[in-house]
């Protein structure tokens, strides 16, 4: 090929520019996938020297800045208004820059005149990233078919092959992510936040299509939650992950101690179907800003095919940094076999146990966000109207398919009837069913399997004597389940013990605070709870006493609404915490560092050991831990003696 016209840095810039101009879709591979840029010299040598010099300079800049900045520059120069010299020059620059990749892309002949890509034709239509919802839908469908199917679905490869390839790619790109500064990683988060804001309607449509939740539930529980989290990352990541200096004890005088929050490597995120967007973006971005590459497997029931890939691409997050792999539990198993550096799993207790078992074979750290049977406790001094309406929402939002849904309601016997009356009047007003205009209140169940579980729990309860106060007319099959309010419940029913994950509201009476807390603490779950009372001390006492990971006081499902708070459960509800500073650090290797000087002196504890040295150490230790000023002086003198002793030995 002769001498190269572009340096490797300029070549990198050319590839990036090319990918912005030709992002690729279902029919056309993106610029960097075509290998066409390899033949750049063939074209560039015909360029006017001045233009070439200008291009080379710009390519260096493009090599350094993120892709979305390149897109922004092109857009601004394209839109340069006015007739002046500057505006016309900018428009020319835009044409020139776009011209280079486009010419290369469509000149599908190599040096020997052979055709390189059959797929590329001179008359092919050039696609740009669409903007409208309809256009985006089409784009995503073709994108999904191409990329997703290539990768997993329908592939000729087994799950094991795919998992191997994906992890190889993740590991090859790990250094690139790790070596980026936190600020640089956060530029992608900012862009992602902007892209999600811009495309929110389209994302909501896709969530509704896969999951069945109402438009308002999708907006509040998924989009708002995600934006809030990304905003939190922007504001807090740098502080949370910067090297931290910690105190060094006096016995180690002269040294300095630090904690580094370094990346772990490649994180495997496996998600459930109830929050297909939130449970994806939150752990993925937290893992990414901490410097990890991510492999993400959505639930087979709510894959949101192509959505994540597209949002990441529009944000400049490379597909090698965050890879989406579709499939069932079999795919999940194959991915775990690749030994990720950490597994972040959200899902059922049964699967959580399987994952932990498999992970234990290779000692892979796991974080498990599992199910719950969250109680609401309503004391006699609660504001009944507020508590009842809060509990109704907490039980029914997202069709009761939240890990922190209210699944059992304990009401003090003295206000039970009044509370029940408000609950029943509230649930009668709830609008049920599928909608796309924001008017719906109780959405569809997501899977047939979950509908069967609700029907089974209902049948079990009624056969053991429970009364159905609302929803008795449900046929036990439809995905549109009305609010199911029960009373006369017993502790041996499935509905009072197992996670139902549907729009249920079991009402129960209690008399003694202590008895109730003891009873609730016997549950196998410990995710969240809500306490409703006018007595702050009582609320705090009960909140401390409950064996759960979260408690909302005079509100419901609200701890997860504050991105500063860690989130997670105890007992069968999970292991570990995500979100907040603690959660973010969970995606890091907390590395302990101690600095000492590069002096010629040796440490007193190093060899040789002698009886005299032993006695001095003993004396020093007793003086240090006995306390008091005289002992401190004794400690200091012994320490000095030991130091000089060590010097003498070193000089021998
Ligand atoms: P699930 O356990 O059936 O599936 C979750 C994910 O695990 C899916 O992607 C699935 O394909 C995958 N999977 C299944 N078997 C696997 C295996 N052997 N190895 C690896 N991956 C495997 O859960 P689900 O039914 O999708 O979700 C509902 C559950 O999630 C409920 O129990 C709910 O409480 C829980 N959840 C918990 C939280 C939380 O933060 N604690 C949040 C949301 C949902």
mmCIF file of N, CA and C in Angstrom, residues 6 9-25 28-38 40 43 55 58-59 62-63 65-71 74 94 96-106 120 126-129 139 313:
data_model
loop_
_atom_site.group_PDB
_atom_site.id
_atom_site.type_symbol
_atom_site.label_atom_id
_atom_site.label_comp_id
_atom_site.label_asym_id
_atom_site.label_seq_id
_atom_site.Cartn_x
_atom_site.Cartn_y
_atom_site.Cartn_z
ATOM 1 N N UNK A 6 -2.315 8.759 6.649
ATOM 2 C CA UNK A 6 -2.834 9.106 7.981
ATOM 3 C C UNK A 6 -2.055 8.381 9.072
ATOM 4 N N UNK A 9 -3.512 7.860 14.896
ATOM 5 C CA UNK A 9 -4.459 8.723 15.619
ATOM 6 C C UNK A 9 -5.471 9.339 14.633
ATOM 7 N N UNK A 10 -4.936 9.799 13.493
ATOM 8 C CA UNK A 10 -5.830 10.395 12.493
ATOM 9 C C UNK A 10 -6.790 9.328 11.937
ATOM 10 N N UNK A 11 -6.271 8.129 11.812
ATOM 11 C CA UNK A 11 -7.095 7.027 11.322
ATOM 12 C C UNK A 11 -8.244 6.747 12.301
ATOM 13 N N UNK A 12 -7.904 6.826 13.605
ATOM 14 C CA UNK A 12 -8.935 6.631 14.641
ATOM 15 C C UNK A 12 -10.026 7.705 14.494
ATOM 16 N N UNK A 13 -9.575 8.951 14.266
ATOM 17 C CA UNK A 13 -10.521 10.054 14.078
ATOM 18 C C UNK A 13 -11.395 9.830 12.864
ATOM 19 N N UNK A 14 -10.793 9.280 11.799
ATOM 20 C CA UNK A 14 -11.550 9.028 10.570
ATOM 21 C C UNK A 14 -12.653 7.984 10.824
ATOM 22 N N UNK A 15 -12.290 6.940 11.570
ATOM 23 C CA UNK A 15 -13.285 5.898 11.870
ATOM 24 C C UNK A 15 -14.447 6.468 12.677
ATOM 25 N N UNK A 16 -14.090 7.340 13.632
ATOM 26 C CA UNK A 16 -15.145 7.926 14.469
ATOM 27 C C UNK A 16 -16.049 8.834 13.635
ATOM 28 N N UNK A 17 -15.415 9.661 12.817
ATOM 29 C CA UNK A 17 -16.183 10.564 11.961
ATOM 30 C C UNK A 17 -17.089 9.736 11.046
ATOM 31 N N UNK A 18 -16.516 8.667 10.493
ATOM 32 C CA UNK A 18 -17.273 7.800 9.584
ATOM 33 C C UNK A 18 -18.496 7.219 10.263
ATOM 34 N N UNK A 19 -18.329 6.803 11.523
ATOM 35 C CA UNK A 19 -19.461 6.198 12.231
ATOM 36 C C UNK A 19 -20.552 7.209 12.558
ATOM 37 N N UNK A 20 -20.143 8.469 12.695
ATOM 38 C CA UNK A 20 -21.166 9.498 12.943
ATOM 39 C C UNK A 20 -21.936 9.756 11.650
ATOM 40 N N UNK A 21 -21.217 9.816 10.551
ATOM 41 C CA UNK A 21 -21.867 10.101 9.273
ATOM 42 C C UNK A 21 -22.697 8.899 8.814
ATOM 43 N N UNK A 22 -22.141 7.703 8.991
ATOM 44 C CA UNK A 22 -22.842 6.485 8.552
ATOM 45 C C UNK A 22 -22.976 5.548 9.750
ATOM 46 N N UNK A 23 -24.024 5.767 10.545
ATOM 47 C CA UNK A 23 -24.133 4.971 11.780
ATOM 48 C C UNK A 23 -24.484 3.505 11.553
ATOM 49 N N UNK A 24 -24.955 3.150 10.360
ATOM 50 C CA UNK A 24 -25.312 1.742 10.125
ATOM 51 C C UNK A 24 -26.722 1.445 10.585
ATOM 52 N N UNK A 25 -27.363 0.535 9.912
ATOM 53 C CA UNK A 25 -28.677 0.090 10.376
ATOM 54 C C UNK A 25 -28.922 -1.309 9.833
ATOM 55 N N UNK A 28 -27.332 -1.483 6.101
ATOM 56 C CA UNK A 28 -25.951 -1.085 5.854
ATOM 57 C C UNK A 28 -25.104 -1.250 7.105
ATOM 58 N N UNK A 29 -23.929 -1.837 6.953
ATOM 59 C CA UNK A 29 -23.043 -1.891 8.125
ATOM 60 C C UNK A 29 -22.529 -0.495 8.419
ATOM 61 N N UNK A 30 -22.220 -0.231 9.685
ATOM 62 C CA UNK A 30 -21.715 1.106 9.953
ATOM 63 C C UNK A 30 -20.309 1.237 9.381
ATOM 64 N N UNK A 31 -19.850 2.460 9.277
ATOM 65 C CA UNK A 31 -18.609 2.753 8.578
ATOM 66 C C UNK A 31 -17.441 1.908 9.088
ATOM 67 N N UNK A 32 -17.296 1.858 10.439
ATOM 68 C CA UNK A 32 -16.126 1.156 10.969
ATOM 69 C C UNK A 32 -16.221 -0.356 10.790
ATOM 70 N N UNK A 33 -17.407 -0.864 10.446
ATOM 71 C CA UNK A 33 -17.542 -2.301 10.225
ATOM 72 C C UNK A 33 -17.177 -2.705 8.791
ATOM 73 N N UNK A 34 -17.001 -1.738 7.919
ATOM 74 C CA UNK A 34 -16.827 -2.083 6.503
ATOM 75 C C UNK A 34 -15.380 -2.304 6.092
ATOM 76 N N UNK A 35 -14.457 -1.889 6.940
ATOM 77 C CA UNK A 35 -13.019 -1.935 6.620
ATOM 78 C C UNK A 35 -12.666 -1.022 5.443
ATOM 79 N N UNK A 36 -13.646 -0.247 5.012
ATOM 80 C CA UNK A 36 -13.422 0.603 3.858
ATOM 81 C C UNK A 36 -12.351 1.658 4.159
ATOM 82 N N UNK A 37 -12.305 2.087 5.414
ATOM 83 C CA UNK A 37 -11.372 3.154 5.766
ATOM 84 C C UNK A 37 -9.925 2.740 5.530
ATOM 85 N N UNK A 38 -9.693 1.431 5.473
ATOM 86 C CA UNK A 38 -8.327 0.957 5.212
ATOM 87 C C UNK A 38 -7.809 1.488 3.879
ATOM 88 N N UNK A 40 -8.326 4.427 2.682
ATOM 89 C CA UNK A 40 -8.392 5.890 2.677
ATOM 90 C C UNK A 40 -7.277 6.502 1.825
ATOM 91 N N UNK A 43 -7.751 7.347 -1.784
ATOM 92 C CA UNK A 43 -8.510 8.541 -2.135
ATOM 93 C C UNK A 43 -7.793 9.821 -1.704
ATOM 94 N N UNK A 55 -7.811 18.499 6.949
ATOM 95 C CA UNK A 55 -8.516 17.270 7.339
ATOM 96 C C UNK A 55 -7.731 16.514 8.415
ATOM 97 N N UNK A 58 -8.165 18.108 11.729
ATOM 98 C CA UNK A 58 -9.497 17.872 12.291
ATOM 99 C C UNK A 58 -9.623 16.426 12.782
ATOM 100 N N UNK A 59 -9.012 15.490 12.049
ATOM 101 C CA UNK A 59 -9.115 14.080 12.450
ATOM 102 C C UNK A 59 -8.435 13.833 13.792
ATOM 103 N N UNK A 62 -10.920 14.862 16.262
ATOM 104 C CA UNK A 62 -12.007 13.882 16.327
ATOM 105 C C UNK A 62 -11.567 12.607 17.050
ATOM 106 N N UNK A 63 -10.285 12.288 16.939
ATOM 107 C CA UNK A 63 -9.795 11.079 17.608
ATOM 108 C C UNK A 63 -9.911 11.233 19.115
ATOM 109 N N UNK A 65 -12.047 13.626 20.885
ATOM 110 C CA UNK A 65 -13.356 13.976 21.477
ATOM 111 C C UNK A 65 -14.374 12.846 21.283
ATOM 112 N N UNK A 66 -15.396 12.790 22.163
ATOM 113 C CA UNK A 66 -16.418 11.750 22.009
ATOM 114 C C UNK A 66 -17.236 11.943 20.724
ATOM 115 N N UNK A 67 -17.862 10.838 20.297
ATOM 116 C CA UNK A 67 -18.592 10.851 19.022
ATOM 117 C C UNK A 67 -19.703 11.893 18.961
ATOM 118 N N UNK A 68 -20.384 12.056 20.126
ATOM 119 C CA UNK A 68 -21.520 12.972 20.021
ATOM 120 C C UNK A 68 -21.079 14.416 19.798
ATOM 121 N N UNK A 69 -19.822 14.742 20.207
ATOM 122 C CA UNK A 69 -19.304 16.081 19.912
ATOM 123 C C UNK A 69 -19.074 16.237 18.408
ATOM 124 N N UNK A 70 -18.606 15.148 17.802
ATOM 125 C CA UNK A 70 -18.385 15.202 16.350
ATOM 126 C C UNK A 70 -19.726 15.462 15.670
ATOM 127 N N UNK A 71 -20.753 14.713 16.153
ATOM 128 C CA UNK A 71 -22.086 14.886 15.567
ATOM 129 C C UNK A 71 -22.558 16.324 15.748
ATOM 130 N N UNK A 74 -20.745 18.679 13.360
ATOM 131 C CA UNK A 74 -21.277 18.545 11.998
ATOM 132 C C UNK A 74 -22.639 19.233 11.884
ATOM 133 N N UNK A 94 -18.393 21.238 6.594
ATOM 134 C CA UNK A 94 -19.329 20.132 6.820
ATOM 135 C C UNK A 94 -19.392 19.209 5.607
ATOM 136 N N UNK A 96 -17.194 18.918 3.237
ATOM 137 C CA UNK A 96 -15.898 18.268 3.039
ATOM 138 C C UNK A 96 -15.720 17.082 3.979
ATOM 139 N N UNK A 97 -16.038 17.305 5.245
ATOM 140 C CA UNK A 97 -15.849 16.237 6.235
ATOM 141 C C UNK A 97 -16.738 15.041 5.932
ATOM 142 N N UNK A 98 -17.989 15.324 5.620
ATOM 143 C CA UNK A 98 -18.903 14.217 5.314
ATOM 144 C C UNK A 98 -18.487 13.528 4.023
ATOM 145 N N UNK A 99 -17.954 14.325 3.120
ATOM 146 C CA UNK A 99 -17.587 13.788 1.810
ATOM 147 C C UNK A 99 -16.555 12.678 1.913
ATOM 148 N N UNK A 100 -15.608 12.845 2.844
ATOM 149 C CA UNK A 100 -14.531 11.856 2.924
ATOM 150 C C UNK A 100 -15.070 10.461 3.269
ATOM 151 N N UNK A 101 -15.783 10.316 4.404
ATOM 152 C CA UNK A 101 -16.291 8.970 4.690
ATOM 153 C C UNK A 101 -17.289 8.458 3.658
ATOM 154 N N UNK A 102 -18.130 9.380 3.135
ATOM 155 C CA UNK A 102 -19.127 8.915 2.161
ATOM 156 C C UNK A 102 -18.453 8.381 0.904
ATOM 157 N N UNK A 103 -17.413 9.082 0.438
ATOM 158 C CA UNK A 103 -16.725 8.622 -0.763
ATOM 159 C C UNK A 103 -16.105 7.253 -0.510
ATOM 160 N N UNK A 104 -15.479 7.147 0.651
ATOM 161 C CA UNK A 104 -14.847 5.867 0.979
ATOM 162 C C UNK A 104 -15.875 4.753 1.068
ATOM 163 N N UNK A 105 -16.981 5.087 1.727
ATOM 164 C CA UNK A 105 -18.012 4.085 1.994
ATOM 165 C C UNK A 105 -18.585 3.512 0.710
ATOM 166 N N UNK A 106 -18.747 4.373 -0.264
ATOM 167 C CA UNK A 106 -19.371 3.907 -1.497
ATOM 168 C C UNK A 106 -18.369 3.493 -2.576
ATOM 169 N N UNK A 120 -22.746 -3.022 -0.446
ATOM 170 C CA UNK A 120 -22.681 -1.589 -0.734
ATOM 171 C C UNK A 120 -22.869 -1.327 -2.217
ATOM 172 N N UNK A 126 -28.684 6.769 1.553
ATOM 173 C CA UNK A 126 -27.902 7.027 2.766
ATOM 174 C C UNK A 126 -28.865 7.284 3.918
ATOM 175 N N UNK A 127 -28.690 6.498 5.005
ATOM 176 C CA UNK A 127 -29.615 6.637 6.133
ATOM 177 C C UNK A 127 -28.990 7.521 7.210
ATOM 178 N N UNK A 128 -29.817 8.320 7.811
ATOM 179 C CA UNK A 128 -29.313 9.064 8.961
ATOM 180 C C UNK A 128 -30.130 8.620 10.158
ATOM 181 N N UNK A 129 -29.702 9.011 11.341
ATOM 182 C CA UNK A 129 -30.433 8.587 12.534
ATOM 183 C C UNK A 129 -31.779 9.301 12.562
ATOM 184 N N UNK A 139 -36.624 2.199 12.540
ATOM 185 C CA UNK A 139 -35.182 2.122 12.632
ATOM 186 C C UNK A 139 -34.793 1.030 13.622
ATOM 187 N N UNK A 313 -25.754 3.968 21.560
ATOM 188 C CA UNK A 313 -25.045 4.434 20.371
ATOM 189 C C UNK A 313 -25.234 5.934 20.189
#
